[in-house]
Coordinates of C-alpha atoms in Angstrom, one line a residue:
Chain A
X1 CA -6.5 39.1 36.4
X2 CA -7.3 40.4 32.9
X3 CA -3.6 40.2 32.0
X4 CA -3.4 36.6 33.2
X5 CA -6.5 35.7 31.1
X6 CA -5.0 37.3 27.9
X7 CA -1.7 35.6 28.6
X8 CA -3.5 32.2 28.7
X9 CA -5.5 33.2 25.6
X10 CA -2.1 33.9 23.8
X11 CA -0.8 30.5 24.9
X12 CA -3.9 28.7 23.6
X13 CA -3.9 30.5 20.3
X14 CA -0.3 29.7 19.7
X15 CA -0.7 26.0 20.7
X16 CA -3.7 25.6 18.3
X17 CA -1.6 27.4 15.6
X18 CA 1.2 25.0 16.1
X19 CA -1.0 21.9 16.2
X20 CA -3.8 22.7 13.7
X21 CA -2.4 25.6 11.6
X22 CA -5.3 27.7 12.8
X23 CA -4.9 30.1 15.7
X24 CA -4.4 33.8 16.2
X25 CA -7.5 35.8 15.6
X26 CA -9.9 32.9 15.6
X27 CA -9.1 32.3 19.3
X28 CA -8.1 35.8 20.4
X29 CA -11.1 37.8 19.1
X30 CA -13.9 35.6 20.6
X31 CA -12.0 35.1 23.8
X32 CA -11.6 38.9 24.4
X33 CA -15.1 39.6 23.3
X34 CA -16.8 36.9 25.3
X35 CA -14.6 36.5 28.4
X36 CA -13.4 40.0 28.9
X37 CA -16.5 41.5 27.3
X38 CA -14.4 43.9 25.2
X39 CA -16.0 45.8 22.3
X40 CA -15.5 43.9 19.0
X41 CA -13.3 46.7 17.6
X42 CA -10.9 46.5 20.6
X43 CA -10.8 42.7 20.4
X44 CA -10.1 42.8 16.6
X45 CA -7.3 45.5 17.1
X46 CA -5.6 43.5 19.9
X47 CA -5.8 40.4 17.8
X48 CA -4.3 42.1 14.7
X49 CA -1.4 43.5 16.7
X50 CA -0.7 40.1 18.3
X51 CA -0.7 38.5 14.9
X52 CA 1.9 41.1 13.8
X53 CA 4.2 40.1 16.7
X54 CA 3.9 36.4 16.1
X55 CA 4.4 36.8 12.4
X56 CA 7.6 38.8 13.0
X57 CA 9.1 36.0 15.1
X58 CA 8.1 33.2 12.7
X59 CA 9.3 35.2 9.7
X60 CA 12.7 35.9 11.4
X61 CA 13.2 32.1 11.6
X62 CA 11.9 31.3 8.1
X63 CA 14.0 34.0 6.5
X64 CA 17.2 32.3 7.8
X65 CA 16.0 29.0 6.3
X66 CA 15.2 30.5 2.9
X67 CA 11.7 29.0 3.2
X68 CA 9.8 32.1 1.9
X69 CA 8.7 32.7 -1.7
X70 CA 9.1 36.5 -1.6
X71 CA 8.2 36.8 -5.3
X72 CA 4.7 35.4 -4.6
X73 CA 4.4 37.0 -1.2
X74 CA 5.1 40.5 -2.4
X75 CA 2.8 40.0 -5.5
X76 CA -0.1 38.8 -3.4
X77 CA 0.5 41.2 -0.5
X78 CA 0.0 44.4 -2.6
X79 CA -3.7 43.8 -3.2
X80 CA -4.2 42.0 0.1
X81 CA -3.0 45.0 2.1
X82 CA -5.3 47.4 0.1
X83 CA -8.3 45.2 0.8
X84 CA -7.3 44.8 4.5
X85 CA -7.0 48.6 4.9
X86 CA -10.4 49.1 3.2
X87 CA -12.0 46.5 5.4
X88 CA -10.7 48.0 8.6
X89 CA -12.1 51.4 7.6
X90 CA -15.5 49.7 7.3
X91 CA -15.0 47.7 10.5
X92 CA -14.3 50.8 12.7
X93 CA -17.7 52.2 11.6
X94 CA -19.8 49.0 11.9
X95 CA -21.9 48.1 14.9
X96 CA -21.0 45.5 17.5
X97 CA -23.9 43.3 16.5
X98 CA -22.9 43.1 12.8
X99 CA -19.3 42.4 13.6
X100 CA -20.2 39.7 16.1
X101 CA -22.6 38.1 13.7
X102 CA -20.0 38.2 10.9
X103 CA -17.4 36.6 13.1
X104 CA -19.8 34.0 14.3
X105 CA -20.7 32.9 10.7
X106 CA -17.0 33.0 9.8
X107 CA -16.2 30.6 12.7
X108 CA -19.0 28.3 11.4
X109 CA -17.3 28.3 8.0
X110 CA -13.9 27.5 9.5
X111 CA -15.5 24.6 11.5
X112 CA -16.9 23.1 8.3
X113 CA -13.6 23.8 6.5
X114 CA -11.7 21.9 9.3
X115 CA -14.2 19.0 9.2
X116 CA -13.8 18.6 5.4
X117 CA -10.1 19.3 5.4
X118 CA -8.6 19.7 1.8
X119 CA -5.7 17.4 1.0
X120 CA -2.2 18.8 0.9
X121 CA -0.9 19.1 -2.7
X122 CA 2.8 19.2 -3.2
X123 CA 4.3 20.0 -6.6
X124 CA 6.3 17.3 -8.4
X125 CA 10.1 17.7 -8.2
X126 CA 11.8 19.0 -11.4
X127 CA 15.2 20.6 -11.5
X128 CA 14.1 22.8 -14.4
X129 CA 11.5 24.5 -12.1
X130 CA 11.9 28.2 -11.3
X131 CA 11.9 28.1 -7.5
X132 CA 13.6 25.8 -5.0
X133 CA 14.3 25.3 -1.3
X134 CA 16.3 22.9 0.8
X135 CA 14.2 20.5 2.8
X136 CA 16.3 19.3 5.8
X137 CA 13.8 16.5 6.6
X138 CA 14.1 15.0 3.1
X139 CA 17.7 16.1 2.9
X140 CA 17.4 17.3 -0.7
X141 CA 16.5 20.4 -2.7
X142 CA 12.9 20.6 -3.7
X143 CA 12.0 22.3 -7.0
X144 CA 8.7 23.8 -7.8
X145 CA 6.8 26.2 -10.1
X146 CA 4.0 28.7 -9.2
X147 CA 0.7 28.1 -11.0
X148 CA -2.4 30.3 -11.4
X149 CA -0.8 33.5 -9.8
X150 CA -3.7 35.8 -10.9
X151 CA -6.3 33.6 -9.4
X152 CA -4.3 33.6 -6.2
X153 CA -4.2 37.4 -6.2
X154 CA -8.0 37.5 -6.4
X155 CA -8.6 35.0 -3.6
X156 CA -5.9 36.5 -1.5
X157 CA -7.6 39.8 -1.6
X158 CA -10.6 38.2 0.0
X159 CA -8.3 37.0 2.8
X160 CA -7.1 40.6 3.2
X161 CA -10.6 41.8 3.5
X162 CA -11.5 39.2 6.2
X163 CA -8.3 40.1 8.0
X164 CA -9.1 43.8 8.3
X165 CA -12.8 43.2 9.0
X166 CA -12.6 40.4 11.6
X167 CA -9.1 40.6 13.0
X168 CA -7.9 37.3 11.8
X169 CA -4.5 36.7 10.2
X170 CA -6.0 35.0 7.1
X171 CA -3.6 32.1 7.1
X172 CA -6.6 29.8 7.0
X173 CA -7.3 31.2 3.5
X174 CA -3.8 32.0 2.3
X175 CA -2.1 28.6 2.9
X176 CA -4.8 26.6 1.0
X177 CA -4.5 29.2 -1.9
X178 CA -0.7 29.0 -2.1
X179 CA -0.6 25.2 -1.7
X180 CA -3.8 24.2 -3.6
X181 CA -4.1 26.8 -6.3
X182 CA -0.4 27.9 -6.8
X183 CA 0.9 24.4 -6.1
X184 CA 3.6 25.8 -3.8
X185 CA 5.0 23.1 -1.4
X186 CA 3.3 23.2 2.0
X187 CA 6.4 24.3 4.0
X188 CA 7.0 27.3 1.7
X189 CA 3.3 28.0 1.5
X190 CA 3.0 28.3 5.3
X191 CA 6.2 30.3 5.7
X192 CA 5.1 32.7 2.9
X193 CA 1.7 33.0 4.5
X194 CA 3.3 33.8 7.9
X195 CA 5.1 36.7 6.3
X196 CA 2.0 37.9 4.5
X197 CA -0.2 37.7 7.5
X198 CA 2.1 40.0 9.5
X199 CA 2.2 42.7 6.8
X200 CA -1.6 42.5 6.2
X201 CA -2.3 42.7 10.0
X202 CA 0.1 45.7 10.3
X203 CA -1.6 47.5 7.5
X204 CA -5.0 47.0 9.1
X205 CA -3.7 47.7 12.6
X206 CA -2.7 51.3 11.7
X207 CA -6.4 52.1 11.1
X208 CA -7.4 50.7 14.5
X209 CA -4.4 52.5 16.1
X210 CA -5.5 55.9 14.8
X211 CA -9.0 55.3 16.2
X212 CA -7.5 54.3 19.6
X213 CA -8.8 50.7 19.6
X214 CA -5.4 49.0 20.3
X215 CA -4.9 48.2 24.0
X216 CA -1.1 47.9 24.2
X217 CA -0.9 46.0 27.5
X218 CA -3.3 43.3 26.3
X219 CA -1.1 43.1 23.1
X220 CA 2.0 42.6 25.3
X221 CA 0.5 39.8 27.3
X222 CA -1.1 38.0 24.3
X223 CA 2.2 38.3 22.4
X224 CA 4.2 36.9 25.3
X225 CA 1.7 34.2 25.7
X226 CA 2.0 33.4 22.0
X227 CA 5.8 33.2 22.2
X228 CA 5.5 30.9 25.2
X229 CA 2.7 28.8 23.7
X230 CA 4.5 28.2 20.4
X231 CA 7.2 26.2 22.3
X232 CA 4.5 24.2 24.1
X233 CA 2.7 23.7 20.8
X234 CA 5.8 22.3 19.1
X235 CA 6.4 19.9 21.9
X236 CA 2.8 18.6 21.9
X237 CA 2.7 18.3 18.1
X238 CA 5.8 16.0 18.2
X239 CA 4.2 13.8 20.9
X240 CA 0.5 13.5 20.0
X241 CA -1.9 12.8 17.2
X242 CA -3.8 15.8 16.0
X243 CA -7.0 14.1 14.9
X244 CA -8.7 14.1 18.4
X245 CA -7.6 17.6 19.1
X246 CA -9.0 18.7 15.7
X247 CA -12.4 17.2 16.5
X248 CA -12.6 18.9 19.9
X249 CA -11.5 22.2 18.3
X250 CA -14.3 21.9 15.7
X251 CA -16.9 21.5 18.5
X252 CA -15.4 24.4 20.4
X253 CA -15.5 26.6 17.3
X254 CA -19.2 25.7 16.7
X255 CA -20.2 26.5 20.3
X256 CA -18.3 29.8 20.2
X257 CA -19.8 30.7 16.8
X258 CA -23.3 30.0 18.1
X259 CA -22.7 32.1 21.2
X260 CA -21.4 35.0 19.1
X261 CA -24.4 34.8 16.8
X262 CA -26.8 34.7 19.7
X263 CA -25.1 37.7 21.3
X264 CA -25.2 39.5 18.0
X265 CA -29.0 39.1 17.7
X266 CA -29.8 39.5 21.4
Chain B
X1 CA 19.0 37.5 5.0
X2 CA 20.5 36.7 8.4
X3 CA 20.7 40.4 9.2
X4 CA 17.0 40.9 8.3
X5 CA 16.2 38.0 10.7
X6 CA 18.1 39.6 13.5
X7 CA 16.6 43.1 12.8
X8 CA 13.1 41.6 12.9
X9 CA 13.8 40.0 16.3
X10 CA 15.3 43.3 17.6
X11 CA 12.2 45.2 16.4
X12 CA 9.9 42.7 18.3
X13 CA 11.9 42.9 21.5
X14 CA 12.2 46.7 21.4
X15 CA 8.5 47.1 21.0
X16 CA 7.7 44.7 23.8
X17 CA 10.3 46.5 26.0
X18 CA 8.6 49.9 25.3
X19 CA 5.1 48.5 26.1
X20 CA 6.5 46.9 29.3
X21 CA 8.1 50.2 30.3
X22 CA 4.8 52.0 29.6
X23 CA 3.1 49.5 32.0
X24 CA 5.7 50.0 34.7
X25 CA 6.3 53.8 34.5
X26 CA 2.7 54.7 33.8
X27 CA 3.3 58.3 32.8
X28 CA 4.3 59.9 29.5
X29 CA 8.0 61.0 28.9
X30 CA 8.2 64.2 27.0
X31 CA 4.6 63.8 25.8
X32 CA 5.4 60.3 24.5
X33 CA 3.2 57.4 25.7
X34 CA 5.7 54.6 25.9
X35 CA 3.1 51.8 25.3
X36 CA 1.8 53.5 22.1
X37 CA 5.4 54.0 21.0
X38 CA 5.9 50.3 21.5
X39 CA 2.9 49.4 19.4
X40 CA 4.1 51.8 16.7
X41 CA 7.5 50.1 16.7
X42 CA 5.7 46.7 16.4
X43 CA 3.6 47.8 13.5
X44 CA 6.5 49.5 11.7
X45 CA 8.6 46.3 11.9
X46 CA 6.9 44.6 8.9
X47 CA 7.2 47.8 6.9
X48 CA 10.9 47.8 7.8
X49 CA 11.1 44.2 6.6
X50 CA 9.7 45.1 3.2
X51 CA 12.1 48.1 3.1
X52 CA 15.1 45.9 3.8
X53 CA 13.9 43.5 1.1
X54 CA 13.6 46.3 -1.4
X55 CA 17.3 47.3 -0.7
X56 CA 18.3 43.7 -1.0
X57 CA 16.6 43.3 -4.4
X58 CA 18.0 46.6 -5.6
X59 CA 21.5 45.3 -4.6
X60 CA 20.8 42.0 -6.5
X61 CA 19.5 44.0 -9.5
X62 CA 16.1 42.2 -9.3
X63 CA 14.1 45.2 -10.4
X64 CA 10.7 43.4 -10.6
X65 CA 10.8 42.4 -6.9
X66 CA 12.3 45.8 -6.0
X67 CA 9.3 47.5 -7.7
X68 CA 6.8 45.3 -6.0
X69 CA 8.4 46.0 -2.6
X70 CA 8.5 49.8 -3.2
X71 CA 4.8 49.7 -4.3
X72 CA 3.9 47.8 -1.1
X73 CA 5.8 50.3 1.0
X74 CA 4.0 53.2 -0.7
X75 CA 0.6 51.5 0.1
X76 CA 1.6 51.0 3.8
X77 CA 3.0 54.5 4.3
X78 CA 0.0 56.2 2.6
X79 CA -2.3 54.2 4.9
X80 CA -0.6 55.7 7.9
X81 CA -1.3 59.3 6.8
X82 CA -4.9 58.6 5.5

């Protein structure tokens, strides 16, 4: 029964990822902690390992399409991984209550962030720019430059810390940084973020693995659910408007956040 | 890059197969817990990706990216032995 629940959780996390760009840990951690009543460290560890598996599959596709800015990805990932590892060392020694409260407040932040969604900023095309990729939808090569790389390194480190501490991928922080701060086109930003998220999660997961917090069978079923769910998510995103789903998701996030905070203080 | 893509997928499916085998067989083979081995393969796959990239950049003589990739591998490997 537990395996079926985690399989469904994997599907839902993947569908929300495809529809809203937010999934993974934000769904998996509270679902495992509230429904299966797993300790927070186990929920975080399973979430991180699942994020690694989904990142691998997404990156495998993006690598072929040449959609990843490896230059930026590698530069940001160095500090992000260090912060993720440090945070996971802290997390394995923290109490359940603190982790639940931290996750609850983080969910509230995400709900507000989704409600006041920042606008997508794509860089202007210029053939003298340093980087480029071919956009099949526009049927042309898009040129772009990377701006404010040092600021991105600093903010990305925060994403790494949150990833190791709360078991989230950190795409919700990384994509707006790459797109909004560095002015990398949205498609490249999300592809680069998908690669970074996997490396960050793998770095943090090793700490949880050493402490015995990763439950392999749950990882298997959430990963398979995520693979299955990504196909459903792509189908739904082509045939529906995201605005209604977004509003429902914001409400679900707030309810989950409140429940986690209440449990943390009870 | 296509080779890297295939290798990533192979890494994912091998890890899932190991975990599945661990679930079905339910006992250790030669002291090796198959499901934990599967998780290890899964977590090593991104490191393997960075390693492949470092080789690729060395071949392309892009030493800046090569150095970044090597530094990242060092961080990840040191983390395993901490």
